[in-house]
PDB file of C-alpha atoms in Angstrom:
ATOM      1  CA  ILE W 415     -89.095-273.857   7.230  1.00 39.00           C
ATOM      2  CA  GLY W 416     -92.173-275.214   5.524  1.00 40.00           C
ATOM      3  CA  THR W 417     -92.706-278.473   3.765  1.00 37.00           C
ATOM      4  CA  ALA W 418     -93.949-277.032   0.488  1.00 35.00           C
ATOM      5  CA  PRO W 419     -91.637-276.685  -2.542  1.00 35.00           C
ATOM      6  CA  LEU W 420     -88.799-274.243  -2.109  1.00 36.00           C
ATOM      7  CA  CYS W 421     -89.040-270.697  -3.440  1.00 36.00           C
ATOM      8  CA  HIS W 422     -86.159-269.881  -5.761  1.00 35.00           C
ATOM      9  CA  TYR W 423     -84.462-266.518  -6.080  1.00 33.00           C
ATOM     10  CA  PRO W 424     -82.815-265.278  -9.258  1.00 34.00           C
ATOM     11  CA  ALA W 425     -79.602-267.148  -9.975  1.00 37.00           C
ATOM     12  CA  GLY W 426     -76.892-266.460  -7.447  1.00 38.00           C
ATOM     13  CA  LEU W 427     -79.054-265.093  -4.669  1.00 37.00           C
ATOM     14  CA  GLY W 428     -79.690-268.467  -3.024  1.00 38.00           C
ATOM     15  CA  THR W 429     -82.752-270.531  -2.251  1.00 37.00           C
ATOM     16  CA  LEU W 430     -85.076-270.144   0.699  1.00 38.00           C
ATOM     17  CA  SER W 431     -88.062-272.191   1.679  1.00 36.00           C
ATOM     18  CA  ARG W 432     -91.726-271.353   1.417  1.00 33.00           C
ATOM     19  CA  GLY W 433     -92.803-268.374   3.465  1.00 36.00           C
ATOM     20  CA  THR W 434     -89.747-266.128   3.230  1.00 36.00           C
ATOM     21  CA  LEU W 435     -89.156-263.756   0.360  1.00 35.00           C
ATOM     22  CA  HIS W 436     -86.830-260.791   0.349  1.00 35.00           C
ATOM     23  CA  GLN W 437     -87.016-257.506  -1.504  1.00 34.00           C
ATOM     24  CA  PHE W 438     -84.279-254.912  -1.677  1.00 31.00           C
ATOM     25  CA  ASP W 439     -85.202-251.320  -0.966  1.00 34.00           C
ATOM     26  CA  GLY W 440     -82.634-248.557  -0.856  1.00 36.00           C
ATOM     27  CA  GLY W 441     -79.777-250.940  -0.070  1.00 38.00           C
ATOM     28  CA  SER W 442     -81.514-252.794   2.763  1.00 37.00           C
ATOM     29  CA  ARG W 443     -83.305-256.123   2.722  1.00 37.00           C
ATOM     30  CA  ARG W 444     -86.616-256.757   4.424  1.00 35.00           C
ATOM     31  CA  SER W 445     -88.734-259.875   4.557  1.00 34.00           C
ATOM     32  CA  ILE W 446     -92.086-260.474   2.880  1.00 31.00           C
ATOM     33  CA  TRP W 447     -93.967-263.253   4.647  1.00 30.00           C
ATOM     34  CA  GLY W 448     -96.548-265.462   2.966  1.00 31.00           C
ATOM     35  CA  THR W 449     -96.784-268.617   0.898  1.00 29.00           C
ATOM     36  CA  CYS W 450     -95.531-269.118  -2.614  1.00 32.00           C
ATOM     37  CA  ARG W 451     -98.892-270.554  -3.643  1.00 31.00           C
ATOM     38  CA  SER W 452    -100.793-267.392  -2.805  1.00 31.00           C
ATOM     39  CA  GLU W 453     -98.119-265.088  -4.160  1.00 35.00           C
ATOM     40  CA  LEU W 454     -97.508-266.510  -7.599  1.00 33.00           C
ATOM     41  CA  ASN W 455     -99.693-263.873  -9.248  1.00 34.00           C
ATOM     42  CA  GLY W 456     -99.006-261.046  -6.851  1.00 38.00           C
ATOM     43  CA  ALA W 457     -96.352-260.325  -4.296  1.00 34.00           C
ATOM     44  CA  TYR W 458     -94.127-263.192  -5.394  1.00 30.00           C
ATOM     45  CA  ARG W 459     -93.874-261.799  -8.904  1.00 31.00           C
ATOM     46  CA  TYR W 460     -93.261-258.363  -7.412  1.00 29.00           C
ATOM     47  CA  ALA W 461     -90.397-259.731  -5.330  1.00 32.00           C
ATOM     48  CA  TRP W 462     -88.816-261.162  -8.456  1.00 31.00           C
ATOM     49  CA  THR W 463     -89.067-257.891 -10.354  1.00 32.00           C
ATOM     50  CA  ARG W 464     -87.509-256.010  -7.442  1.00 31.00           C
ATOM     51  CA  LEU W 465     -84.665-258.502  -7.105  1.00 37.00           C
ATOM     52  CA  LEU W 466     -83.716-258.927 -10.735  1.00 36.00           C
ATOM     53  CA  PRO W 467     -82.357-255.434 -11.511  1.00 39.00           C
ATOM     54  CA  ARG W 468     -80.138-255.533  -8.423  1.00 42.00           C
ATOM     55  CA  ALA W 469     -78.937-259.041  -9.244  1.00 40.00           C
ATOM     56  CA  GLU W 470     -78.100-258.080 -12.812  1.00 41.00           C
ATOM     57  CA  SER W 471     -76.280-254.922 -11.776  1.00 42.00           C
ATOM     58  CA  ARG W 472     -74.083-256.936  -9.402  1.00 45.00           C
ATOM     59  CA  GLN W 473     -73.644-260.081 -11.471  1.00 41.00           C
ATOM     60  CA  MET W 474     -70.289-259.128 -12.993  1.00 42.00           C
ATOM     61  CA  THR W 475     -68.858-258.008  -9.663  1.00 73.00           C
ATOM     62  CA  ARG W 476     -70.121-261.139  -7.940  1.00 79.00           C
ATOM     63  CA  SER W 477     -68.816-263.411 -10.708  1.00 83.00           C
ATOM     64  CA  LYS W 478     -65.341-261.922 -10.457  1.00 88.00           C
ATOM     65  CA  ALA W 479     -65.483-262.092  -6.686  1.00 88.00           C
ATOM     66  CA  LEU W 480     -66.370-265.795  -6.781  1.00 89.00           C
ATOM     67  CA  ASP W 481     -63.459-266.469  -9.131  1.00 91.00           C
ATOM     68  CA  ARG W 482     -61.142-264.686  -6.741  1.00 94.00           C
ATOM     69  CA  LEU W 483     -62.739-266.451  -3.785  1.00 96.00           C
ATOM     70  CA  GLU W 484     -61.876-269.836  -5.258  1.00 95.00           C
ATOM     71  CA  GLY W 485     -58.263-268.701  -5.532  1.00 96.00           C
ATOM     72  CA  VAL W 486     -58.325-267.371  -1.977  1.00 97.00           C
ATOM     73  CA  PHE W 487     -59.503-270.724  -0.626  1.00 97.00           C
ATOM     74  CA  ALA W 488     -56.874-272.534  -2.708  1.00 96.00           C
ATOM     75  CA  GLU W 489     -54.287-270.418  -0.894  1.00 97.00           C
ATOM     76  CA  ALA W 490     -55.976-271.169   2.442  1.00 97.00           C
ATOM     77  CA  ARG W 491     -55.687-274.894   1.700  1.00 97.00           C
ATOM     78  CA  ARG W 492     -52.030-274.450   0.766  1.00 97.00           C
ATOM     79  CA  ARG W 493     -51.463-272.810   4.158  1.00 97.00           C
ATOM     80  CA  SER W 494     -53.420-275.607   5.896  1.00 97.00           C
ATOM     81  CA  LEU W 495     -56.029-273.145   7.199  1.00 97.00           C
ATOM     82  CA  ILE W 496     -58.984-275.097   5.767  1.00 96.00           C
ATOM     83  CA  GLY W 497     -59.600-278.719   4.831  1.00 94.00           C
ATOM     84  CA  ASN W 498     -59.186-280.365   1.451  1.00 94.00           C
ATOM     85  CA  LEU W 499     -62.854-280.464   0.491  1.00 93.00           C
ATOM     86  CA  SER W 500     -63.672-278.965  -2.896  1.00 94.00           C
ATOM     87  CA  PHE W 501     -64.488-275.291  -3.262  1.00 94.00           C
ATOM     88  CA  GLU W 502     -68.033-276.237  -4.289  1.00 94.00           C
ATOM     89  CA  VAL W 503     -68.664-278.197  -1.074  1.00 94.00           C
ATOM     90  CA  GLN W 504     -67.123-275.516   1.147  1.00 94.00           C
ATOM     91  CA  ARG W 505     -69.122-272.819  -0.575  1.00 94.00           C
ATOM     92  CA  ALA W 506     -72.338-274.863  -0.287  1.00 94.00           C
ATOM     93  CA  HIS W 507     -71.820-275.266   3.467  1.00 95.00           C
ATOM     94  CA  SER W 508     -71.218-271.544   3.839  1.00 96.00           C
ATOM     95  CA  GLU W 509     -74.357-270.745   1.852  1.00 95.00           C
ATOM     96  CA  GLY W 510     -76.300-272.788   4.389  1.00 95.00           C
ATOM     97  CA  PHE W 511     -75.255-270.175   6.938  1.00 97.00           C
ATOM     98  CA  LEU W 512     -76.518-267.517   4.535  1.00 96.00           C
ATOM     99  CA  ARG W 513     -79.959-269.105   4.274  1.00 95.00           C
ATOM    100  CA  ALA W 514     -80.178-269.333   8.061  1.00 96.00           C
ATOM    101  CA  LEU W 515     -79.052-265.718   8.288  1.00 96.00           C
ATOM    102  CA  TRP W 516     -81.741-264.597   5.848  1.00 96.00           C
ATOM    103  CA  LEU W 517     -84.584-266.138   7.824  1.00 95.00           C
ATOM    104  CA  GLU W 518     -84.771-262.703   9.457  1.00 95.00           C
ATOM    105  CA  THR W 519     -83.765-259.191   8.534  1.00 95.00           C
ATOM    106  CA  VAL W 520     -80.107-258.578   9.381  1.00 96.00           C
ATOM    107  CA  ASP W 521     -80.100-255.022  10.692  1.00 95.00           C
ATOM    108  CA  GLY W 522     -76.648-254.892  12.235  1.00 97.00           C
ATOM    109  CA  PRO W 523     -73.112-256.265  12.053  1.00 98.00           C
ATOM    110  CA  VAL W 524     -72.282-259.971  11.986  1.00 98.00           C
ATOM    111  CA  LEU W 525     -69.309-261.628  13.698  1.00 98.00           C
ATOM    112  CA  GLU W 526     -67.664-264.953  12.909  1.00 98.00           C
ATOM    113  CA  LEU W 527     -65.994-266.798  15.769  1.00 98.00           C
ATOM    114  CA  GLY W 528     -62.717-268.480  14.863  1.00 98.00           C
ATOM    115  CA  SER W 529     -62.743-267.482  11.209  1.00 98.00           C
ATOM    116  CA  GLY W 530     -59.545-269.397  10.382  1.00 97.00           C
ATOM    117  CA  GLY W 531     -59.403-269.599   6.593  1.00 97.00           C
ATOM    118  CA  GLY W 532     -62.557-267.529   6.092  1.00 97.00           C
ATOM    119  CA  LEU W 533     -65.280-270.169   6.078  1.00 97.00           C
ATOM    120  CA  PRO W 534     -68.059-269.120   6.128  1.00 97.00           C
ATOM    121  CA  GLY W 535     -67.247-265.430   6.662  1.00 98.00           C
ATOM    122  CA  LEU W 536     -65.682-264.621   3.291  1.00 97.00           C
ATOM    123  CA  VAL W 537     -68.474-266.439   1.441  1.00 97.00           C
ATOM    124  CA  LEU W 538     -71.112-264.488   3.381  1.00 97.00           C
ATOM    125  CA  ALA W 539     -69.380-261.217   2.520  1.00 96.00           C
ATOM    126  CA  VAL W 540     -69.190-262.029  -1.200  1.00 95.00           C
ATOM    127  CA  GLU W 541     -72.723-263.408  -1.487  1.00 94.00           C
ATOM    128  CA  ASP W 542     -74.466-260.661   0.522  1.00 95.00           C
ATOM    129  CA  GLN W 543     -72.998-257.291  -0.311  1.00 92.00           C
ATOM    130  CA  ASP W 544     -75.060-255.556   2.384  1.00 94.00           C
ATOM    131  CA  LEU W 545     -73.431-257.410   5.273  1.00 96.00           C
ATOM    132  CA  HIS W 546     -70.897-255.815   7.591  1.00 98.00           C
ATOM    133  CA  LEU W 547     -68.731-258.479   9.210  1.00 98.00           C
ATOM    134  CA  VAL W 548     -66.053-258.937  11.812  1.00 98.00           C
ATOM    135  CA  LEU W 549     -63.820-261.967  11.266  1.00 98.00           C
ATOM    136  CA  LEU W 550     -62.353-262.952  14.628  1.00 98.00           C
ATOM    137  CA  ASP W 551     -59.430-265.300  15.128  1.00 98.00           C
ATOM    138  CA  SER W 552     -56.862-265.595  17.909  1.00 98.00           C
ATOM    139  CA  ALA W 553     -54.105-266.988  15.673  1.00 98.00           C
ATOM    140  CA  ARG W 554     -51.836-264.395  14.076  1.00 98.00           C
ATOM    141  CA  ARG W 555     -51.271-266.655  11.076  1.00 98.00           C
ATOM    142  CA  SER W 556     -55.009-266.822  10.356  1.00 98.00           C
ATOM    143  CA  ALA W 557     -55.537-263.108  10.950  1.00 98.00           C
ATOM    144  CA  ASP W 558     -52.718-262.210   8.545  1.00 98.00           C
ATOM    145  CA  PHE W 559     -54.235-264.452   5.896  1.00 98.00           C
ATOM    146  CA  LEU W 560     -57.710-263.006   6.428  1.00 98.00           C
ATOM    147  CA  ARG W 561     -56.429-259.444   6.049  1.00 98.00           C
ATOM    148  CA  TRP W 562     -54.787-260.416   2.781  1.00 98.00           C
ATOM    149  CA  ALA W 563     -57.997-262.157   1.621  1.00 98.00           C
ATOM    150  CA  VAL W 564     -60.167-259.150   2.481  1.00 97.00           C
ATOM    151  CA  GLU W 565     -57.920-256.916   0.373  1.00 96.00           C
ATOM    152  CA  GLU W 566     -57.805-259.454  -2.451  1.00 95.00           C
ATOM    153  CA  LEU W 567     -61.613-259.599  -2.530  1.00 95.00           C
ATOM    154  CA  GLN W 568     -61.975-255.817  -2.129  1.00 94.00           C
ATOM    155  CA  LEU W 569     -64.067-256.170   1.020  1.00 95.00           C
ATOM    156  CA  SER W 570     -62.175-253.809   3.329  1.00 95.00           C
ATOM    157  CA  SER W 571     -64.983-251.229   3.369  1.00 96.00           C
ATOM    158  CA  ARG W 572     -67.300-253.592   5.266  1.00 96.00           C
ATOM    159  CA  VAL W 573     -65.204-256.487   6.625  1.00 98.00           C
ATOM    160  CA  GLU W 574     -62.932-256.103   9.652  1.00 98.00           C
ATOM    161  CA  VAL W 575     -60.373-258.661  10.816  1.00 98.00           C
ATOM    162  CA  VAL W 576     -59.688-258.843  14.550  1.00 98.00           C
ATOM    163  CA  ASN W 577     -56.781-260.831  15.986  1.00 98.00           C
ATOM    164  CA  ALA W 578     -57.873-261.549  19.564  1.00 98.00           C
ATOM    165  CA  ARG W 579     -59.316-264.150  21.889  1.00 98.00           C
ATOM    166  CA  ALA W 580     -63.103-264.254  21.889  1.00 98.00           C
ATOM    167  CA  GLU W 581     -63.043-264.157  25.701  1.00 98.00           C
ATOM    168  CA  GLN W 582     -61.139-260.862  25.544  1.00 98.00           C
ATOM    169  CA  LEU W 583     -63.230-259.307  22.798  1.00 98.00           C
ATOM    170  CA  GLY W 584     -66.404-260.044  24.751  1.00 98.00           C
ATOM    171  CA  ARG W 585     -65.115-257.707  27.458  1.00 98.00           C
ATOM    172  CA  GLU W 586     -64.337-254.778  25.157  1.00 98.00           C
ATOM    173  CA  GLU W 587     -66.851-251.950  25.138  1.00 95.00           C
ATOM    174  CA  GLY W 588     -66.816-251.472  21.383  1.00 95.00           C
ATOM    175  CA  TYR W 589     -67.758-255.100  20.742  1.00 98.00           C
ATOM    176  CA  ARG W 590     -69.728-256.398  23.723  1.00 98.00           C
ATOM    177  CA  GLY W 591     -73.462-256.562  22.995  1.00 98.00           C
ATOM    178  CA  SER W 592     -72.930-255.122  19.515  1.00 98.00           C
ATOM    179  CA  PHE W 593     -73.767-257.887  17.033  1.00 98.00           C
ATOM    180  CA  THR W 594     -77.038-258.911  15.442  1.00 98.00           C
ATOM    181  CA  VAL W 595     -75.688-262.341  14.544  1.00 98.00           C
ATOM    182  CA  VAL W 596     -72.701-264.454  15.562  1.00 98.00           C
ATOM    183  CA  VAL W 597     -71.823-267.429  13.350  1.00 98.00           C
ATOM    184  CA  ALA W 598     -69.540-270.319  14.240  1.00 98.00           C
ATOM    185  CA  ARG W 599     -68.227-273.257  12.239  1.00 96.00           C
ATOM    186  CA  SER W 600     -65.988-275.734  14.085  1.00 92.00           C
ATOM    187  CA  PHE W 601     -65.163-273.138  16.758  1.00 97.00           C
ATOM    188  CA  GLY W 602     -65.482-275.452  19.744  1.00 96.00           C
ATOM    189  CA  PRO W 603     -67.895-277.506  21.855  1.00 97.00           C
ATOM    190  CA  PRO W 604     -71.373-276.017  22.390  1.00 98.00           C
ATOM    191  CA  ALA W 605     -70.638-274.682  25.905  1.00 98.00           C
ATOM    192  CA  VAL W 606     -67.488-272.883  24.712  1.00 98.00           C
ATOM    193  CA  THR W 607     -69.177-271.480  21.616  1.00 98.00           C
ATOM    194  CA  ALA W 608     -72.160-270.246  23.632  1.00 98.00           C
ATOM    195  CA  GLU W 609     -70.051-268.564  26.333  1.00 98.00           C
ATOM    196  CA  CYS W 610     -67.868-266.803  23.762  1.00 98.00           C
ATOM    197  CA  ALA W 611     -70.787-265.718  21.573  1.00 98.00           C
ATOM    198  CA  ALA W 612     -73.392-264.551  24.107  1.00 98.00           C
ATOM    199  CA  PRO W 613     -71.447-261.522  25.423  1.00 98.00           C
ATOM    200  CA  LEU W 614     -71.024-260.263  21.851  1.00 98.00           C
ATOM    201  CA  LEU W 615     -74.712-260.508  20.919  1.00 98.00           C
ATOM    202  CA  ARG W 616     -77.240-257.756  21.428  1.00 98.00           C
ATOM    203  CA  VAL W 617     -80.554-258.725  22.985  1.00 98.00           C
ATOM    204  CA  GLY W 618     -82.671-260.284  20.247  1.00 98.00           C
ATOM    205  CA  GLY W 619     -79.592-261.360  18.312  1.00 98.00           C
ATOM    206  CA  ARG W 620     -78.943-264.868  17.028  1.00 98.00           C
ATOM    207  CA  LEU W 621     -76.163-267.421  17.340  1.00 98.00           C
ATOM    208  CA  ILE W 622     -75.969-269.672  14.260  1.00 98.00           C
ATOM    209  CA  VAL W 623     -73.764-272.737  14.666  1.00 98.00           C
ATOM    210  CA  SER W 624     -72.904-275.485  12.212  1.00 96.00           C
ATOM    211  CA  GLU W 625     -73.987-278.833  13.637  1.00 94.00           C
ATOM    212  CA  PRO W 626     -72.524-282.329  13.150  1.00 88.00           C
ATOM    213  CA  PRO W 627     -74.091-284.408  10.371  1.00 77.00           C
ATOM    214  CA  GLY W 628     -77.265-286.221  11.364  1.00 63.00           C
ATOM    215  CA  LYS W 629     -79.008-289.216   9.905  1.00 51.00           C
ATOM    216  CA  ASP W 630     -80.886-286.883   7.511  1.00 44.00           C
ATOM    217  CA  SER W 631     -77.825-284.843   6.554  1.00 39.00           C
ATOM    218  CA  GLN W 632     -77.941-285.930   2.895  1.00 39.00           C
ATOM    219  CA  THR W 633     -81.404-284.568   2.197  1.00 37.00           C
ATOM    220  CA  THR W 634     -81.663-281.672  -0.242  1.00 36.00           C
ATOM    221  CA  ARG W 635     -84.913-280.327   1.167  1.00 41.00           C
ATOM    222  CA  ALA W 636     -84.793-278.045   4.182  1.00 47.00           C
ATOM    223  CA  THR W 637     -86.651-279.258   7.239  1.00 51.00           C
ATOM    224  CA  LYS W 638     -87.163-277.687  10.637  1.00 51.00           C
ATOM    225  CA  ALA W 639     -87.211-279.448  13.968  1.00 53.00           C
ATOM    226  CA  LEU W 640     -88.706-277.772  17.006  1.00 62.00           C
ATOM    227  CA  LEU W 641     -85.457-277.123  18.869  1.00 81.00           C
ATOM    228  CA  PRO W 642     -81.721-277.790  18.594  1.00 88.00           C
ATOM    229  CA  ARG W 643     -80.614-281.067  20.129  1.00 89.00           C
ATOM    230  CA  ALA W 644     -81.033-280.918  23.905  1.00 90.00           C
ATOM    231  CA  ASP W 645     -77.963-283.074  24.470  1.00 91.00           C
ATOM    232  CA  ARG W 646     -75.835-280.395  22.800  1.00 95.00           C
ATOM    233  CA  TRP W 647     -77.709-277.222  23.757  1.00 96.00           C
ATOM    234  CA  PRO W 648     -79.462-277.825  27.111  1.00 96.00           C
ATOM    235  CA  ALA W 649     -81.902-275.037  27.892  1.00 95.00           C
ATOM    236  CA  GLU W 650     -80.779-274.667  31.517  1.00 96.00           C
ATOM    237  CA  GLY W 651     -77.141-274.292  30.551  1.00 96.00           C
ATOM    238  CA  CYS W 652     -77.849-271.765  27.792  1.00 98.00           C
ATOM    239  CA  GLU W 653     -80.074-269.773  30.148  1.00 97.00           C
ATOM    240  CA  LYS W 654     -77.021-268.867  32.259  1.00 98.00           C
ATOM    241  CA  LEU W 655     -75.796-266.829  29.297  1.00 98.00           C
ATOM    242  CA  GLY W 656     -79.147-265.266  28.352  1.00 98.00           C
ATOM    243  CA  LEU W 657     -79.510-267.650  25.401  1.00 98.00           C
ATOM    244  CA  THR W 658     -82.402-269.895  24.488  1.00 97.00           C
ATOM    245  CA  PRO W 659     -82.296-272.692  21.870  1.00 97.00           C
ATOM    246  CA  GLU W 660     -84.757-271.738  19.168  1.00 96.00           C
ATOM    247  CA  LEU W 661     -84.407-273.593  15.889  1.00 95.00           C
ATOM    248  CA  ASP W 662     -82.790-276.654  14.348  1.00 94.00           C
ATOM    249  CA  ILE W 663     -82.298-276.512  10.585  1.00 93.00           C
ATOM    250  CA  ARG W 664     -81.599-279.736   8.710  1.00 88.00           C
ATOM    251  CA  GLU W 665     -80.850-279.632   5.003  1.00 86.00           C
ATOM    252  CA  ALA W 666     -77.654-280.741   3.247  1.00 87.00           C
ATOM    253  CA  PHE W 667     -75.945-279.354   6.364  1.00 92.00           C
ATOM    254  CA  GLY W 668     -77.314-278.811   9.854  1.00 94.00           C
ATOM    255  CA  PHE W 669     -77.453-275.603  11.886  1.00 96.00           C
ATOM    256  CA  ALA W 670     -78.551-274.737  15.403  1.00 97.00           C
ATOM    257  CA  VAL W 671     -80.009-271.276  16.019  1.00 97.00           C
ATOM    258  CA  LEU W 672     -80.074-269.768  19.516  1.00 98.00           C
ATOM    259  CA  ARG W 673     -81.623-266.452  20.558  1.00 98.00           C
ATOM    260  CA  GLN W 674     -80.128-263.912  22.971  1.00 98.00           C
ATOM    261  CA  VAL W 675     -83.247-263.225  25.010  1.00 98.00           C
ATOM    262  CA  SER W 676     -81.620-261.223  27.811  1.00 98.00           C
ATOM    263  CA  PRO W 677     -78.291-259.422  28.336  1.00 98.00           C
ATOM    264  CA  CYS W 678     -75.406-261.748  29.063  1.00 98.00           C
ATOM    265  CA  SER W 679     -74.299-261.586  32.698  1.00 98.00           C
ATOM    266  CA  ASP W 680     -71.180-259.551  33.445  1.00 97.00           C
ATOM    267  CA  ARG W 681     -69.685-262.765  34.803  1.00 98.00           C
ATOM    268  CA  TYR W 682     -69.135-263.946  31.226  1.00 98.00           C
ATOM    269  CA  PRO W 683     -67.021-264.572  29.344  1.00 98.00           C
ATOM    270  CA  ARG W 684     -64.571-265.931  31.864  1.00 98.00           C
ATOM    271  CA  ARG W 685     -60.799-265.637  31.421  1.00 97.00           C
ATOM    272  CA  PRO W 686     -59.254-267.028  28.221  1.00 97.00           C
ATOM    273  CA  GLY W 687     -59.176-270.802  28.311  1.00 97.00           C
ATOM    274  CA  ILE W 688     -61.548-271.187  31.260  1.00 98.00           C
ATOM    275  CA  PRO W 689     -64.698-271.841  29.143  1.00 98.00           C
ATOM    276  CA  ALA W 690     -62.948-274.888  27.673  1.00 97.00           C
ATOM    277  CA  LYS W 691     -61.431-276.077  30.955  1.00 97.00           C
ATOM    278  CA  ARG W 692     -64.615-275.649  32.990  1.00 97.00           C
ATOM    279  CA  PRO W 693     -67.567-275.640  30.570  1.00 97.00           C
ATOM    280  CA  LEU W 694     -70.842-274.240  31.857  1.00 97.00           C
ATOM    281  CA  PHE W 695     -72.755-277.274  30.678  1.00 96.00           C
ATOM    282  CA  SER W 696     -72.110-280.739  29.344  1.00 87.00           C
ATOM    283  CA  GLN W 697     -73.079-281.857  25.861  1.00 70.00           C
ATOM    284  CA  GLU W 698     -73.297-285.493  26.923  1.00 59.00           C
ATOM    285  CA  PRO W 699     -76.730-287.088  26.512  1.00 55.00           C
ATOM    286  CA  PRO W 700     -78.565-287.849  29.752  1.00 50.00           C
ATOM    287  CA  ALA W 701     -77.907-291.247  31.263  1.00 50.00           C
ATOM    288  CA  LYS W 702     -80.403-293.921  30.371  1.00 56.00           C
ATOM    289  CA  PRO W 703     -82.423-295.266  33.295  1.00 51.00           C
ATOM    290  CA  THR W 704     -81.214-298.581  34.612  1.00 50.00           C
ATOM    291  CA  SER W 705     -83.657-301.401  34.040  1.00 49.00           C
ATOM    292  CA  ARG W 706     -84.636-303.415  37.089  1.00 43.00           C
TER     293      ARG W 706
END
């Protein structure tokens, strides 16, 4: 993500950094690459004119959906499925996932690991009406709530709720290797998240994971480091699953992006509970050399 001023979409469609613009064409989104500076009198204006009619036509539906979404999350808090942070903060965190998602064309279904109370999955579904999502959670209580929420938000045509263990779903033919993107927020340690996500991703797909706050977590400008933190996502450990750490995004919230560069081995995922009991790699930082 570049260091120049951010490029702003029409209200409600989010903000992305310099170099990535999206236009809608026949219900699908594709990326236009270039800089805002060179596009102000050309393609950039064109992107705005293509986006505005679609935004206006959906504004009422989206506005109502956001009102309902706030009520849905109030119910999730009442059921202790999400924390007590304000709706605005929870929505802002979820929209960070959306910006990471939109760095590339999303040409297939998206899955959320451990959806719980629907963060970020329900926000993604409301904000991007072209997404098809699977919300996965092993707890019956969460799955029942999510099914109610999907009906309440009128998302049942493109959002599926699955009540299962991720380790089991990764073995099912209809789901294994089927997803363009897997997202995870507070699902588990890196090794567990990676082992549960990799079998579900198609080759070329992305794993987007919310990262702990860093020293620059309060900044409002998006920045890009070369790679996700090596102490959390060691390349050798991820390689066992066909994953490679690719991008570290630091804005108001942090996200690690990993790429599925080869098919996940049939050895994974292991039986339910084993990824947590015997993680494939440690997230501990390497030991410092002893001074002599």
